[in-house]
């Protein structure tokens, strides 16, 4: 909970959050159709949902968060959005949403299969589920422990859990792929060290810009049709039949 203030001050300037938002918005624009409403589960400080609001001004937006601390920041960012505090393992919505997005959230939850089933029930027939998660268990480090991750996913694990929940998979790709060698080295060096968030968040502006430009190249390659099969993160777009 104490991380929300730190995140709120860093997200809008940090290469990873900016790049992830650009990829999320590209997927929504290019691979979904007919969306009237959208629910983000695990919205944190509201950085993603505020980006979606700018890209889709006519979309009816809702967002939920387990921690009230995060919602305080989210409400300031996007007053027009409907926010609520919920536990994703106890959702009771039925056949309502056109799209549910949950971005780097389910890896924090032990009962992720229950959450995926809840998402299935909350979506209308034909509705989209959009997930991003950290990938590759061999990248596990003190950064994951600091973030209270339960797991880093393999592509097969996430795919099988989504299919088991009843969805059809429409699109998937890794991302943070061009930077994977650098990320692997960093995670290896910090594996047995205590994690300091300043190491990743308080980086030199020139380095931050360089990493963003690498991710911009990655987005261009994704838009050209290339899919990555390894990367620090995994993205899956699925659909309820």
Coordinates of C-alpha atoms in Angstrom, one line a residue:
X1 CA 0.0 0.0 0.0
X2 CA 2.8 2.4 0.8
X3 CA 4.1 2.2 -2.8
X4 CA 1.1 4.1 -4.3
X5 CA 2.4 7.5 -3.6
X6 CA 5.8 6.5 -5.0
X7 CA 4.2 5.1 -8.1
X8 CA 2.0 8.1 -8.7
X9 CA 4.9 10.4 -8.8
X10 CA 7.0 8.2 -11.1
X11 CA 4.6 6.5 -13.6
X12 CA 4.1 9.4 -16.0
X13 CA 7.8 9.9 -16.5
X14 CA 9.1 6.3 -16.5
X15 CA 9.9 4.5 -19.7
X16 CA 8.2 1.2 -18.7
X17 CA 4.9 2.7 -17.7
X18 CA 4.7 5.0 -20.7
X19 CA 5.6 2.2 -23.1
X20 CA 3.2 -0.3 -21.6
X21 CA 0.4 2.3 -21.9
X22 CA 1.2 2.8 -25.6
X23 CA 1.1 -1.0 -26.2
X24 CA -2.2 -1.4 -24.3
X25 CA -3.9 1.4 -26.3
X26 CA -2.6 0.1 -29.6
X27 CA -4.1 -3.4 -28.8
X28 CA -7.4 -1.8 -27.8
X29 CA -7.5 0.3 -31.0
X30 CA -6.4 -2.4 -33.4
X31 CA -7.7 -5.7 -32.0
X32 CA -11.1 -4.9 -30.3
X33 CA -14.3 -3.6 -31.8
X34 CA -17.6 -2.2 -30.6
X35 CA -16.6 -1.5 -27.1
X36 CA -19.1 0.5 -25.1
X37 CA -17.8 0.0 -21.6
X38 CA -14.5 -1.1 -20.1
X39 CA -13.5 -2.2 -16.6
X40 CA -9.9 -2.2 -15.3
X41 CA -9.4 -4.5 -12.4
X42 CA -6.4 -3.5 -10.2
X43 CA -6.1 0.1 -11.4
X44 CA -3.6 1.2 -8.8
X45 CA -3.1 4.9 -9.1
X46 CA -5.2 5.1 -12.3
X47 CA -2.3 5.7 -14.7
X48 CA -3.5 3.1 -17.3
X49 CA -7.2 4.0 -17.1
X50 CA -6.4 7.7 -17.5
X51 CA -4.5 6.9 -20.7
X52 CA -7.4 4.8 -22.0
X53 CA -9.8 7.7 -21.2
X54 CA -7.7 10.0 -23.4
X55 CA -7.6 7.5 -26.3
X56 CA -11.3 6.6 -26.1
X57 CA -13.2 9.6 -24.9
X58 CA -16.6 8.0 -25.6
X59 CA -15.9 4.8 -23.7
X60 CA -17.8 4.3 -20.4
X61 CA -15.0 3.5 -17.9
X62 CA -15.0 1.8 -14.6
X63 CA -12.0 0.8 -12.5
X64 CA -11.5 -1.2 -9.3
X65 CA -8.7 -1.6 -6.8
X66 CA -8.2 -3.7 -3.7
X67 CA -6.5 -1.0 -1.8
X68 CA -8.3 2.3 -1.0
X69 CA -4.9 4.1 -0.9
X70 CA -4.6 3.5 -4.7
X71 CA -8.1 4.7 -5.4
X72 CA -7.4 8.0 -3.7
X73 CA -4.8 8.8 -6.4
X74 CA -6.9 7.3 -9.2
X75 CA -9.9 9.5 -8.4
X76 CA -7.7 12.6 -8.5
X77 CA -6.4 11.5 -11.9
X78 CA -9.8 10.7 -13.5
X79 CA -12.7 12.2 -11.6
X80 CA -15.2 11.2 -14.3
X81 CA -14.5 7.4 -13.9
X82 CA -16.5 5.2 -11.6
X83 CA -14.2 3.7 -9.1
X84 CA -14.9 0.9 -6.6
X85 CA -12.9 -1.1 -4.1
X86 CA -13.3 -4.8 -4.7
X87 CA -11.5 -8.1 -4.3
X88 CA -11.1 -9.7 -7.7
X89 CA -11.5 -13.2 -6.1
X90 CA -15.0 -12.2 -4.9
X91 CA -16.4 -10.4 -8.0
X92 CA -20.1 -11.0 -8.6
X93 CA -20.7 -9.1 -11.9
X94 CA -22.6 -11.1 -14.6
X95 CA -22.6 -10.6 -18.4
X96 CA -22.1 -6.9 -18.3
X97 CA -18.7 -5.6 -19.6
X98 CA -17.4 -5.4 -23.2
X99 CA -13.8 -5.5 -22.1
X100 CA -12.0 -6.2 -18.8
X101 CA -8.4 -5.2 -18.5
X102 CA -6.0 -6.3 -15.7
X103 CA -2.5 -5.1 -16.1
X104 CA 0.2 -6.7 -14.0
X105 CA -2.3 -7.7 -11.4
X106 CA -3.1 -11.4 -11.4
X107 CA 0.5 -12.4 -10.6
X108 CA -0.1 -11.0 -7.2
X109 CA -3.1 -13.3 -6.5
X110 CA -2.8 -16.9 -5.3
X111 CA -6.2 -17.9 -6.6
X112 CA -5.6 -16.6 -10.2
X113 CA -7.9 -19.2 -11.7
X114 CA -10.8 -18.0 -9.6
X115 CA -10.2 -14.5 -10.8
X116 CA -10.1 -15.6 -14.4
X117 CA -13.5 -17.3 -14.0
X118 CA -14.9 -14.2 -12.3
X119 CA -13.7 -12.2 -15.3
X120 CA -15.4 -14.7 -17.6
X121 CA -18.8 -14.3 -15.8
X122 CA -18.5 -10.5 -15.7
X123 CA -18.0 -10.2 -19.5
X124 CA -20.9 -10.3 -21.9
X125 CA -20.7 -12.9 -24.7
X126 CA -18.2 -11.7 -27.2
X127 CA -16.4 -9.6 -24.6
X128 CA -12.7 -9.2 -24.4
X129 CA -10.2 -10.0 -21.6
X130 CA -6.9 -8.2 -21.8
X131 CA -4.1 -9.2 -19.5
X132 CA -0.4 -8.3 -19.0
X133 CA 1.8 -10.2 -16.6
X134 CA 5.5 -10.6 -15.8
X135 CA 7.0 -13.5 -17.7
X136 CA 9.7 -16.2 -17.2
X137 CA 10.1 -17.8 -13.8
X138 CA 13.9 -17.8 -14.4
X139 CA 13.8 -13.9 -14.1
X140 CA 12.6 -14.2 -10.5
X141 CA 14.5 -11.9 -8.2
X142 CA 14.2 -9.7 -5.1
X143 CA 12.2 -7.2 -7.3
X144 CA 9.4 -9.8 -7.5
X145 CA 9.5 -10.4 -3.8
X146 CA 9.4 -6.6 -3.1
X147 CA 6.4 -6.3 -5.4
X148 CA 4.7 -9.3 -3.6
X149 CA 4.4 -11.3 -6.8
X150 CA 3.2 -14.9 -6.3
X151 CA 4.6 -16.0 -9.7
X152 CA 6.1 -15.0 -13.0
X153 CA 4.2 -16.8 -15.8
X154 CA 5.3 -19.0 -18.6
X155 CA 3.3 -18.4 -21.8
X156 CA 1.9 -22.0 -21.6
X157 CA 0.7 -21.6 -17.9
X158 CA -1.2 -18.4 -18.6
X159 CA -2.6 -19.7 -21.9
X160 CA -3.9 -22.9 -20.3
X161 CA -5.5 -21.0 -17.4
X162 CA -7.3 -18.6 -19.7
X163 CA -8.5 -21.5 -21.9
X164 CA -9.6 -23.4 -18.8
X165 CA -11.7 -20.4 -17.7
X166 CA -13.6 -20.7 -21.0
X167 CA -12.0 -18.0 -23.2
X168 CA -10.7 -18.2 -26.7
X169 CA -7.3 -16.6 -27.2
X170 CA -7.3 -13.9 -29.9
X171 CA -3.7 -12.5 -29.6
X172 CA -0.6 -12.9 -27.5
X173 CA 2.9 -11.7 -27.5
X174 CA 5.8 -11.0 -25.2
X175 CA 7.0 -7.5 -24.8
X176 CA 10.0 -5.8 -23.2
X177 CA 11.7 -8.2 -25.5
X178 CA 14.5 -6.2 -27.1
X179 CA 15.6 -5.3 -23.6
X180 CA 15.4 -8.8 -22.3
X181 CA 19.3 -9.4 -22.3
X182 CA 19.7 -6.2 -20.2
X183 CA 16.9 -7.2 -17.9
X184 CA 18.3 -10.7 -17.5
X185 CA 21.7 -9.3 -16.5
X186 CA 20.1 -6.9 -14.0
X187 CA 17.9 -9.6 -12.4
X188 CA 20.9 -11.9 -12.1
X189 CA 23.0 -9.3 -10.4
X190 CA 20.3 -8.4 -7.9
X191 CA 19.1 -12.0 -7.2
X192 CA 20.7 -12.3 -3.8
X193 CA 20.5 -8.6 -2.9
X194 CA 17.8 -6.6 -1.1
X195 CA 15.7 -4.7 -3.7
X196 CA 15.9 -0.9 -3.7
X197 CA 13.1 0.6 -5.9
X198 CA 15.3 3.7 -6.5
X199 CA 17.5 1.4 -8.7
X200 CA 14.8 1.2 -11.3
X201 CA 12.7 4.3 -10.7
X202 CA 15.3 7.0 -10.1
X203 CA 17.3 6.5 -13.3
X204 CA 19.2 9.1 -15.3
X205 CA 16.9 11.0 -17.7
X206 CA 19.1 10.1 -20.7
X207 CA 19.0 6.4 -19.8
X208 CA 15.2 6.7 -19.3
X209 CA 14.9 8.2 -22.8
X210 CA 17.1 5.6 -24.4
X211 CA 15.1 2.7 -22.9
X212 CA 11.8 4.4 -24.0
X213 CA 13.2 4.6 -27.6
X214 CA 14.0 0.9 -27.6
X215 CA 10.4 0.2 -26.5
X216 CA 9.1 2.5 -29.2
X217 CA 11.0 0.4 -31.7
X218 CA 9.4 -2.6 -30.2
X219 CA 6.0 -1.1 -30.6
X220 CA 6.7 -0.3 -34.2
X221 CA 7.7 -4.0 -34.8
X222 CA 4.5 -5.2 -33.1
X223 CA 2.4 -2.9 -35.3
X224 CA 4.2 -4.4 -38.4
X225 CA 3.0 -7.8 -37.3
X226 CA 6.0 -9.2 -35.5
X227 CA 5.4 -11.2 -32.4
X228 CA 8.0 -11.8 -29.7
X229 CA 8.3 -15.2 -28.0
X230 CA 10.4 -14.1 -25.0
X231 CA 10.4 -10.9 -23.0
X232 CA 10.1 -9.5 -19.5
X233 CA 6.3 -9.3 -19.9
X234 CA 3.5 -11.2 -21.6
X235 CA 0.3 -9.8 -23.1
X236 CA -2.8 -11.9 -23.9
X237 CA -6.1 -10.7 -25.5
X238 CA -8.8 -13.3 -25.1
X239 CA -12.5 -13.4 -25.9
X240 CA -15.6 -14.9 -24.3
X241 CA -17.5 -17.1 -26.8

